[in-house]
mmCIF file of C-alpha atoms in Angstrom:
data_model
loop_
_atom_site.group_PDB
_atom_site.id
_atom_site.type_symbol
_atom_site.label_atom_id
_atom_site.label_comp_id
_atom_site.label_asym_id
_atom_site.label_seq_id
_atom_site.Cartn_x
_atom_site.Cartn_y
_atom_site.Cartn_z
ATOM 1 C CA MET A 1 -19.609 -7.456 3.158
ATOM 2 C CA LYS A 2 -17.203 -9.715 1.212
ATOM 3 C CA ILE A 3 -13.924 -7.994 0.221
ATOM 4 C CA LEU A 4 -11.002 -9.143 -1.913
ATOM 5 C CA ILE A 5 -7.674 -7.739 -0.710
ATOM 6 C CA THR A 6 -4.746 -8.383 -3.066
ATOM 7 C CA GLY A 7 -1.353 -8.268 -1.479
ATOM 8 C CA THR A 8 -2.276 -9.680 1.887
ATOM 9 C CA ALA A 9 1.238 -11.180 2.463
ATOM 10 C CA GLY A 10 2.413 -7.590 2.091
ATOM 11 C CA PHE A 11 2.734 -4.951 4.815
ATOM 12 C CA ILE A 12 -0.347 -2.802 4.272
ATOM 13 C CA GLY A 13 -2.515 -5.710 2.985
ATOM 14 C CA TYR A 14 -1.801 -7.796 6.101
ATOM 15 C CA HIS A 15 -2.697 -5.053 8.459
ATOM 16 C CA LEU A 16 -5.930 -4.165 6.648
ATOM 17 C CA ALA A 17 -7.070 -7.800 6.336
ATOM 18 C CA LYS A 18 -6.470 -8.387 10.038
ATOM 19 C CA LYS A 19 -8.446 -5.274 11.040
ATOM 20 C CA LEU A 20 -11.331 -6.140 8.733
ATOM 21 C CA LEU A 21 -11.442 -9.749 9.960
ATOM 22 C CA GLN A 22 -11.436 -8.619 13.643
ATOM 23 C CA ARG A 23 -14.580 -6.615 13.019
ATOM 24 C CA GLY A 24 -16.268 -9.538 11.284
ATOM 25 C CA ASP A 25 -15.924 -8.876 7.491
ATOM 26 C CA ASP A 26 -15.655 -11.684 5.001
ATOM 27 C CA VAL A 27 -12.040 -11.306 3.487
ATOM 28 C CA VAL A 28 -10.427 -13.204 0.683
ATOM 29 C CA GLY A 29 -6.745 -12.629 0.559
ATOM 30 C CA LEU A 30 -4.656 -13.050 -2.634
ATOM 31 C CA ASP A 31 -0.816 -12.788 -3.007
ATOM 32 C CA ASN A 32 1.820 -14.430 -5.150
ATOM 33 C CA ILE A 33 4.345 -14.324 -2.348
ATOM 34 C CA ASN A 34 7.296 -13.336 -4.621
ATOM 35 C CA ASP A 35 10.839 -13.135 -3.389
ATOM 36 C CA TYR A 36 11.418 -9.379 -3.884
ATOM 37 C CA TYR A 37 12.118 -9.367 -0.187
ATOM 38 C CA ASP A 38 12.243 -11.919 2.600
ATOM 39 C CA VAL A 39 9.607 -14.557 1.950
ATOM 40 C CA LYS A 40 9.796 -15.700 5.553
ATOM 41 C CA LEU A 41 8.430 -12.381 6.710
ATOM 42 C CA LYS A 42 5.540 -12.646 4.167
ATOM 43 C CA LEU A 43 4.717 -16.180 5.387
ATOM 44 C CA ALA A 44 4.874 -14.964 8.934
ATOM 45 C CA ARG A 45 2.313 -12.243 8.188
ATOM 46 C CA LEU A 46 0.019 -14.840 6.689
ATOM 47 C CA SER A 47 0.468 -17.096 9.589
ATOM 48 C CA GLU A 48 -0.743 -14.374 11.849
ATOM 49 C CA LEU A 49 -3.900 -14.442 9.720
ATOM 50 C CA GLY A 50 -4.213 -18.138 10.232
ATOM 51 C CA ILE A 51 -2.924 -19.219 6.889
ATOM 52 C CA GLN A 52 -0.494 -22.042 7.597
ATOM 53 C CA ILE A 53 2.794 -22.360 5.739
ATOM 54 C CA PRO A 54 2.535 -25.905 4.301
ATOM 55 C CA GLU A 55 -0.667 -25.103 2.532
ATOM 56 C CA LEU A 56 0.909 -22.306 0.552
ATOM 57 C CA GLU A 57 2.590 -24.842 -1.685
ATOM 58 C CA LEU A 58 -0.868 -25.158 -3.316
ATOM 59 C CA GLU A 59 -1.100 -22.766 -6.224
ATOM 60 C CA ASN A 60 -4.511 -21.264 -7.166
ATOM 61 C CA LYS A 61 -6.365 -22.985 -4.377
ATOM 62 C CA LEU A 62 -8.425 -21.238 -1.751
ATOM 63 C CA VAL A 63 -7.065 -22.016 1.727
ATOM 64 C CA GLN A 64 -9.233 -21.593 4.879
ATOM 65 C CA SER A 65 -7.763 -19.709 7.811
ATOM 66 C CA SER A 66 -7.356 -21.639 11.057
ATOM 67 C CA LYS A 67 -7.864 -18.398 13.056
ATOM 68 C CA TYR A 68 -10.615 -16.493 11.267
ATOM 69 C CA PRO A 69 -13.658 -18.352 10.000
ATOM 70 C CA LYS A 70 -14.389 -15.637 7.529
ATOM 71 C CA HIS A 71 -10.965 -15.570 5.852
ATOM 72 C CA LYS A 72 -9.609 -17.577 2.910
ATOM 73 C CA PHE A 73 -6.371 -17.124 1.037
ATOM 74 C CA ILE A 74 -5.149 -17.920 -2.445
ATOM 75 C CA LYS A 75 -1.718 -17.841 -3.810
ATOM 76 C CA ALA A 76 -2.013 -16.463 -7.290
ATOM 77 C CA ASN A 77 -0.626 -13.876 -9.727
ATOM 78 C CA ILE A 78 -2.690 -10.913 -10.660
ATOM 79 C CA ASP A 79 -1.197 -11.055 -14.151
ATOM 80 C CA ASP A 80 -2.875 -14.512 -14.573
ATOM 81 C CA SER A 81 -6.229 -13.283 -15.862
ATOM 82 C CA GLY A 82 -7.634 -16.894 -16.000
ATOM 83 C CA SER A 83 -6.998 -17.525 -12.326
ATOM 84 C CA LEU A 84 -8.210 -14.176 -11.247
ATOM 85 C CA ASN A 85 -11.464 -14.443 -13.107
ATOM 86 C CA LYS A 86 -12.159 -17.849 -11.575
ATOM 87 C CA ILE A 87 -11.757 -16.312 -8.084
ATOM 88 C CA PHE A 88 -14.245 -13.493 -8.942
ATOM 89 C CA GLU A 89 -16.634 -15.968 -10.342
ATOM 90 C CA ILE A 90 -16.640 -18.206 -7.349
ATOM 91 C CA GLU A 91 -16.476 -15.608 -4.587
ATOM 92 C CA LYS A 92 -18.802 -12.790 -5.834
ATOM 93 C CA PHE A 93 -17.152 -9.913 -4.132
ATOM 94 C CA ASP A 94 -18.910 -6.751 -3.062
ATOM 95 C CA LYS A 95 -15.722 -4.667 -3.041
ATOM 96 C CA VAL A 96 -12.054 -4.989 -3.998
ATOM 97 C CA CYS A 97 -9.135 -3.321 -2.348
ATOM 98 C CA HIS A 98 -6.130 -3.791 -4.662
ATOM 99 C CA LEU A 99 -2.824 -3.386 -2.814
ATOM 100 C CA ALA A 100 -0.707 -6.002 -4.645
ATOM 101 C CA ALA A 101 2.119 -4.602 -6.820
ATOM 102 C CA GLN A 102 5.784 -4.791 -7.614
ATOM 103 C CA ALA A 103 7.041 -2.376 -5.135
ATOM 104 C CA GLY A 104 10.382 -0.447 -5.030
ATOM 105 C CA VAL A 105 11.516 2.696 -6.737
ATOM 106 C CA ARG A 106 15.146 1.830 -7.210
ATOM 107 C CA TYR A 107 14.451 -1.881 -8.230
ATOM 108 C CA SER A 108 12.192 -0.603 -11.089
ATOM 109 C CA ILE A 109 15.271 0.904 -12.728
ATOM 110 C CA GLU A 110 17.071 -2.373 -12.511
ATOM 111 C CA ASN A 111 14.201 -4.713 -13.518
ATOM 112 C CA PRO A 112 11.626 -2.778 -15.453
ATOM 113 C CA ASN A 113 9.736 -5.677 -17.116
ATOM 114 C CA VAL A 114 8.375 -7.036 -13.900
ATOM 115 C CA TYR A 115 6.802 -3.719 -13.116
ATOM 116 C CA ILE A 116 4.861 -3.629 -16.358
ATOM 117 C CA GLN A 117 3.705 -7.212 -15.907
ATOM 118 C CA SER A 118 2.501 -6.774 -12.345
ATOM 119 C CA ASN A 119 1.513 -3.098 -11.994
ATOM 120 C CA VAL A 120 0.087 -2.531 -15.508
ATOM 121 C CA VAL A 121 -1.071 -5.969 -16.802
ATOM 122 C CA GLY A 122 -2.059 -7.030 -13.296
ATOM 123 C CA PHE A 123 -4.085 -3.863 -12.716
ATOM 124 C CA LEU A 124 -5.817 -4.265 -16.085
ATOM 125 C CA ASN A 125 -6.807 -7.688 -15.016
ATOM 126 C CA ILE A 126 -8.308 -6.488 -11.863
ATOM 127 C CA LEU A 127 -10.348 -3.807 -13.718
ATOM 128 C CA GLU A 128 -11.579 -6.265 -16.177
ATOM 129 C CA ALA A 129 -12.543 -8.715 -13.521
ATOM 130 C CA CYS A 130 -14.455 -6.019 -11.676
ATOM 131 C CA ARG A 131 -16.238 -5.206 -14.983
ATOM 132 C CA ASN A 132 -17.065 -8.712 -15.876
ATOM 133 C CA TYR A 133 -18.269 -9.848 -12.467
ATOM 134 C CA ASN A 134 -20.223 -6.742 -11.470
ATOM 135 C CA VAL A 135 -17.953 -5.338 -8.708
ATOM 136 C CA LYS A 136 -18.864 -1.721 -8.627
ATOM 137 C CA ASP A 137 -16.438 -0.551 -5.926
ATOM 138 C CA LEU A 138 -12.663 -0.707 -6.219
ATOM 139 C CA CYS A 139 -10.062 1.126 -4.144
ATOM 140 C CA TYR A 140 -6.424 0.740 -5.078
ATOM 141 C CA ALA A 141 -2.874 1.767 -4.171
ATOM 142 C CA SER A 142 -1.193 4.518 -5.935
ATOM 143 C CA SER A 143 1.813 6.337 -4.653
ATOM 144 C CA SER A 144 3.289 9.678 -3.690
ATOM 145 C CA SER A 145 6.047 8.895 -6.271
ATOM 146 C CA VAL A 146 3.619 10.013 -9.010
ATOM 147 C CA TYR A 147 4.430 13.629 -8.084
ATOM 148 C CA GLY A 148 7.951 13.117 -9.447
ATOM 149 C CA LEU A 149 9.716 16.432 -10.200
ATOM 150 C CA ASN A 150 6.827 18.476 -8.851
ATOM 151 C CA LYS A 151 8.337 21.329 -6.714
ATOM 152 C CA SER A 152 5.191 22.742 -5.121
ATOM 153 C CA GLN A 153 4.570 21.393 -1.599
ATOM 154 C CA PRO A 154 2.413 20.213 -0.032
ATOM 155 C CA PHE A 155 1.611 17.748 -2.804
ATOM 156 C CA LYS A 156 -2.123 18.231 -3.827
ATOM 157 C CA THR A 157 -4.162 15.874 -5.960
ATOM 158 C CA SER A 158 -4.861 18.785 -8.219
ATOM 159 C CA ASP A 159 -1.142 19.128 -9.101
ATOM 160 C CA THR A 160 -0.006 17.947 -12.499
ATOM 161 C CA THR A 161 1.675 14.510 -12.207
ATOM 162 C CA ASP A 162 3.269 14.285 -15.750
ATOM 163 C CA THR A 163 6.924 14.105 -14.593
ATOM 164 C CA PRO A 164 7.556 10.676 -12.960
ATOM 165 C CA ILE A 165 11.321 9.943 -12.416
ATOM 166 C CA SER A 166 10.998 6.183 -11.974
ATOM 167 C CA LEU A 167 9.256 3.395 -13.940
ATOM 168 C CA TYR A 168 7.535 2.397 -10.657
ATOM 169 C CA ALA A 169 6.005 5.996 -10.452
ATOM 170 C CA ALA A 170 4.996 5.734 -14.180
ATOM 171 C CA THR A 171 3.173 2.517 -13.538
ATOM 172 C CA LYS A 172 1.214 4.052 -10.655
ATOM 173 C CA LYS A 173 0.299 7.007 -12.768
ATOM 174 C CA SER A 174 -0.899 4.547 -15.374
ATOM 175 C CA ASN A 175 -3.150 2.900 -12.853
ATOM 176 C CA GLU A 176 -4.854 6.133 -12.126
ATOM 177 C CA LEU A 177 -5.461 6.804 -15.899
ATOM 178 C CA MET A 178 -6.691 3.321 -16.442
ATOM 179 C CA ALA A 179 -9.151 3.582 -13.360
ATOM 180 C CA HIS A 180 -10.400 6.813 -14.805
ATOM 181 C CA THR A 181 -11.189 5.064 -18.191
ATOM 182 C CA TYR A 182 -13.115 2.155 -16.619
ATOM 183 C CA SER A 183 -15.058 4.679 -14.238
ATOM 184 C CA HIS A 184 -16.024 6.570 -17.370
ATOM 185 C CA LEU A 185 -16.867 3.584 -19.583
ATOM 186 C CA TYR A 186 -18.389 1.120 -17.081
ATOM 187 C CA LYS A 187 -19.387 3.248 -14.055
ATOM 188 C CA ILE A 188 -17.169 1.464 -11.699
ATOM 189 C CA LYS A 189 -16.561 3.439 -8.517
ATOM 190 C CA THR A 190 -12.699 3.729 -8.280
ATOM 191 C CA THR A 191 -10.704 5.356 -5.454
ATOM 192 C CA GLY A 192 -7.020 5.724 -5.830
ATOM 193 C CA LEU A 193 -4.947 6.307 -2.660
ATOM 194 C CA ARG A 194 -1.490 7.917 -2.970
ATOM 195 C CA PHE A 195 0.454 6.459 -0.020
ATOM 196 C CA PHE A 196 3.222 8.481 1.655
ATOM 197 C CA THR A 197 6.071 6.609 3.298
ATOM 198 C CA VAL A 198 4.253 4.010 5.367
ATOM 199 C CA TYR A 199 6.099 2.501 8.397
ATOM 200 C CA GLY A 200 5.284 0.394 11.488
ATOM 201 C CA PRO A 201 5.419 -3.201 12.794
ATOM 202 C CA TRP A 202 5.711 -5.854 10.109
ATOM 203 C CA GLY A 203 7.128 -3.185 7.728
ATOM 204 C CA ARG A 204 8.968 -3.897 4.462
ATOM 205 C CA PRO A 205 12.738 -4.697 4.928
ATOM 206 C CA ASP A 206 13.589 -2.750 1.731
ATOM 207 C CA MET A 207 12.380 0.483 3.312
ATOM 208 C CA ALA A 208 14.591 3.071 5.295
ATOM 209 C CA PRO A 209 13.072 2.490 8.814
ATOM 210 C CA PHE A 210 13.867 -1.174 8.535
ATOM 211 C CA LEU A 211 17.243 -0.854 6.900
ATOM 212 C CA PHE A 212 18.278 1.666 9.528
ATOM 213 C CA THR A 213 16.961 -0.274 12.526
ATOM 214 C CA ASP A 214 18.652 -3.484 11.243
ATOM 215 C CA ALA A 215 22.069 -1.838 10.587
ATOM 216 C CA ILE A 216 22.222 0.174 13.926
ATOM 217 C CA SER A 217 21.078 -2.963 15.887
ATOM 218 C CA LYS A 218 23.888 -4.894 14.357
ATOM 219 C CA GLY A 219 26.477 -2.166 14.647
ATOM 220 C CA LYS A 220 26.687 -1.592 10.937
ATOM 221 C CA PRO A 221 26.795 1.738 9.210
ATOM 222 C CA ILE A 222 23.690 3.248 7.529
ATOM 223 C CA LYS A 223 23.549 4.784 4.133
ATOM 224 C CA VAL A 224 22.226 8.347 4.402
ATOM 225 C CA PHE A 225 21.386 9.607 0.769
ATOM 226 C CA ASN A 226 21.520 13.273 -0.413
ATOM 227 C CA ASN A 227 23.902 13.834 2.574
ATOM 228 C CA GLY A 228 20.869 13.687 4.888
ATOM 229 C CA ASN A 229 19.085 16.652 3.203
ATOM 230 C CA MET A 230 15.810 14.861 2.758
ATOM 231 C CA SER A 231 12.478 14.752 4.411
ATOM 232 C CA ARG A 232 9.529 12.326 4.227
ATOM 233 C CA ASP A 233 5.915 12.422 5.241
ATOM 234 C CA PHE A 234 6.376 9.281 7.480
ATOM 235 C CA THR A 235 2.917 7.709 8.083
ATOM 236 C CA TYR A 236 2.235 5.103 10.747
ATOM 237 C CA ILE A 237 0.486 1.961 9.655
ATOM 238 C CA ASP A 238 -2.547 2.320 11.934
ATOM 239 C CA ASP A 239 -3.388 5.682 10.402
ATOM 240 C CA ILE A 240 -3.138 4.213 6.897
ATOM 241 C CA VAL A 241 -5.466 1.211 7.758
ATOM 242 C CA ASP A 242 -7.917 3.619 9.385
ATOM 243 C CA GLY A 243 -8.014 5.660 6.279
ATOM 244 C CA LEU A 244 -8.402 2.596 4.130
ATOM 245 C CA MET A 245 -11.323 1.235 6.063
ATOM 246 C CA LYS A 246 -13.188 4.590 5.865
ATOM 247 C CA VAL A 247 -12.692 4.587 2.124
ATOM 248 C CA ILE A 248 -13.985 0.979 1.927
ATOM 249 C CA ASP A 249 -16.913 1.694 4.133
ATOM 250 C CA GLY A 250 -17.826 5.020 2.550
ATOM 251 C CA SER A 251 -18.988 8.169 4.314
ATOM 252 C CA LYS A 252 -21.920 10.437 4.488
ATOM 253 C CA ASN A 253 -19.688 13.224 3.231
ATOM 254 C CA THR A 254 -18.392 11.285 0.253
ATOM 255 C CA LEU A 255 -19.583 12.340 -3.228
ATOM 256 C CA GLU A 256 -22.146 9.537 -3.734
ATOM 257 C CA ILE A 257 -23.851 8.660 -6.765
ATOM 258 C CA SER A 258 -27.409 9.805 -6.560
ATOM 259 C CA LYS A 259 -30.039 7.130 -6.915
ATOM 260 C CA ALA A 260 -31.791 9.420 -9.337
ATOM 261 C CA GLU A 261 -28.804 9.265 -11.722
ATOM 262 C CA THR A 262 -28.698 6.585 -14.298
ATOM 263 C CA THR A 263 -25.443 4.955 -15.537
ATOM 264 C CA ASP A 264 -26.097 6.877 -18.782
ATOM 265 C CA THR A 265 -26.248 10.394 -17.083
ATOM 266 C CA ALA A 266 -24.009 10.142 -13.999
ATOM 267 C CA SER A 267 -20.739 12.031 -14.555
ATOM 268 C CA THR A 268 -17.387 10.279 -14.394
ATOM 269 C CA ASP A 269 -16.425 12.525 -11.325
ATOM 270 C CA SER A 270 -19.186 10.617 -9.403
ATOM 271 C CA PHE A 271 -17.270 7.468 -9.928
ATOM 272 C CA TYR A 272 -13.575 8.428 -9.881
ATOM 273 C CA LYS A 273 -11.550 9.910 -7.056
ATOM 274 C CA ILE A 274 -8.005 10.206 -6.070
ATOM 275 C CA TYR A 275 -6.787 11.066 -2.471
ATOM 276 C CA ASN A 276 -3.449 11.557 -0.797
ATOM 277 C CA ILE A 277 -3.154 9.450 2.313
ATOM 278 C CA GLY A 278 -0.256 10.504 4.533
ATOM 279 C CA ASN A 279 0.718 12.158 7.887
ATOM 280 C CA SER A 280 0.727 15.682 6.348
ATOM 281 C CA ALA A 281 3.587 16.417 8.659
ATOM 282 C CA PRO A 282 7.013 15.860 6.890
ATOM 283 C CA LEU A 283 10.001 14.940 9.047
ATOM 284 C CA LYS A 284 13.579 15.582 8.215
ATOM 285 C CA LEU A 285 15.531 12.369 7.591
ATOM 286 C CA MET A 286 18.130 13.295 10.326
ATOM 287 C CA ASP A 287 15.436 13.796 12.857
ATOM 288 C CA PHE A 288 13.928 10.442 11.948
ATOM 289 C CA ILE A 289 17.248 8.804 12.397
ATOM 290 C CA ASN A 290 17.783 10.554 15.796
ATOM 291 C CA THR A 291 14.396 9.234 16.922
ATOM 292 C CA LEU A 292 15.357 5.762 15.922
ATOM 293 C CA GLU A 293 18.730 5.990 17.712
ATOM 294 C CA GLN A 294 16.963 7.153 20.922
ATOM 295 C CA SER A 295 14.483 4.238 20.676
ATOM 296 C CA LEU A 296 17.318 1.689 20.034
ATOM 297 C CA GLY A 297 19.638 3.295 22.637
ATOM 298 C CA LYS A 298 22.398 3.187 19.977
ATOM 299 C CA THR A 299 24.141 5.859 17.831
ATOM 300 C CA ALA A 300 24.273 5.051 14.105
ATOM 301 C CA GLU A 301 27.532 5.184 12.090
ATOM 302 C CA LYS A 302 26.440 7.156 9.032
ATOM 303 C CA ILE A 303 27.801 6.978 5.481
ATOM 304 C CA TYR A 304 26.728 10.116 3.611
ATOM 305 C CA LEU A 305 26.055 9.620 -0.087
ATOM 306 C CA PRO A 306 24.572 11.625 -2.978
ATOM 307 C CA MET A 307 20.866 11.355 -4.147
ATOM 308 C CA GLN A 308 20.013 8.117 -5.743
ATOM 309 C CA ASP A 309 18.428 7.845 -9.210
ATOM 310 C CA GLY A 310 14.539 7.864 -8.843
ATOM 311 C CA ASP A 311 14.497 9.498 -5.434
ATOM 312 C CA VAL A 312 13.092 12.870 -4.587
ATOM 313 C CA GLU A 313 14.363 15.320 -1.903
ATOM 314 C CA SER A 314 11.031 15.764 0.032
ATOM 315 C CA THR A 315 7.392 14.490 0.239
ATOM 316 C CA PHE A 316 4.571 16.327 2.003
ATOM 317 C CA ALA A 317 0.842 15.215 1.600
ATOM 318 C CA ASP A 318 -2.045 17.509 1.450
ATOM 319 C CA VAL A 319 -4.744 15.301 2.963
ATOM 320 C CA SER A 320 -7.555 17.801 3.271
ATOM 321 C CA ASP A 321 -9.744 16.063 0.717
ATOM 322 C CA LEU A 322 -9.510 12.782 2.651
ATOM 323 C CA MET A 323 -10.272 14.691 5.840
ATOM 324 C CA LYS A 324 -13.308 16.271 4.409
ATOM 325 C CA ASP A 325 -14.769 13.375 2.699
ATOM 326 C CA PHE A 326 -13.922 10.627 5.169
ATOM 327 C CA ASN A 327 -12.934 12.371 8.428
ATOM 328 C CA PHE A 328 -9.434 11.046 8.117
ATOM 329 C CA LYS A 329 -7.244 12.143 10.979
ATOM 330 C CA PRO A 330 -3.663 10.979 11.148
ATOM 331 C CA ASN A 331 -2.581 11.333 14.752
ATOM 332 C CA THR A 332 0.341 8.958 15.478
ATOM 333 C CA LYS A 333 3.383 10.744 16.823
ATOM 334 C CA ILE A 334 6.719 9.624 15.213
ATOM 335 C CA SER A 335 8.161 8.819 18.751
ATOM 336 C CA TYR A 336 5.354 6.299 19.327
ATOM 337 C CA GLY A 337 5.417 4.873 15.852
ATOM 338 C CA VAL A 338 9.146 4.303 15.876
ATOM 339 C CA SER A 339 9.138 2.819 19.309
ATOM 340 C CA GLU A 340 6.463 0.285 18.227
ATOM 341 C CA PHE A 341 8.400 -0.638 15.120
ATOM 342 C CA VAL A 342 11.499 -1.180 17.138
ATOM 343 C CA LYS A 343 9.622 -3.293 19.691
ATOM 344 C CA TRP A 344 8.235 -5.453 16.779
ATOM 345 C CA TYR A 345 11.681 -5.701 15.145
ATOM 346 C CA LYS A 346 13.312 -6.909 18.377
ATOM 347 C CA ALA A 347 10.558 -9.440 19.038
ATOM 348 C CA PHE A 348 10.617 -10.817 15.455
ATOM 349 C CA TYR A 349 14.368 -10.790 14.642
ATOM 350 C CA GLU A 350 16.154 -10.921 18.022
ATOM 351 C CA LYS A 351 14.131 -13.715 19.664
#
């Protein structure tokens, strides 16, 4: 099976690519390696996949991994349809897992244009490439942020998601709508996954687990928003990757398109699906900080601040559909996940 993974210099994309390569899949990775956060971290992830730093200066050229014979990487922008189409034409993918996006809720308020270009135009280019090059199976990253002002918890995929409170959330909601259109018109199987606060080794430095760990380790104060009255459905990276791989592979319990159905008669519901992917066990922010303090052996100096624009007070994923269709079972305890993250942080940043 040959899979295109966009965003392999990113946190989730890196871990997914590594897992698929370790079991023997053909993986082509794509990333533009932008400077939204530390480029050195992105390059280090790619180096772990056998993609050496000097070669990354070559734009739009497939680079062979020195570690995995079945891995190639290309530095390219998903908003460049010409480059993207060329990759699809050459590589002839069986499946696509689209994880590349301009991330960050708060940054979308400061720099909205880049979100439209990457998350909307880029996603359209992915859909068009799948349509034009006969890729019939696409999974892609959505976000828990689409629930916006929804007060009902746990969040269910059947809930209305018409009240996003950041442009980032709005772009992710648009992705789901665009995917539905392509599933309906062109019978492309699309699976959207709404991620809930992913953390773990190699995690993003703009996310709270990293920001807290970095500040506490250096004896600096941490910013605690909404005066600490927040909770998040923290989900360990290994659980996320396990869920992603099950979606990519498919399952006997999944609603499959019957061989008897033709592309004219099969319903859109046979091709389009949205799932939550999270731990389904929200944790109070102060409890998370306490777990982090225990793992670091240090007490944090805390600055309590009001809620930030674009933030929500709580997230809580109902993952029953993913459990039923794919036997998804998040089971990583927060104490283990935090200790593994701290261990990686110390090895990477304090060596």
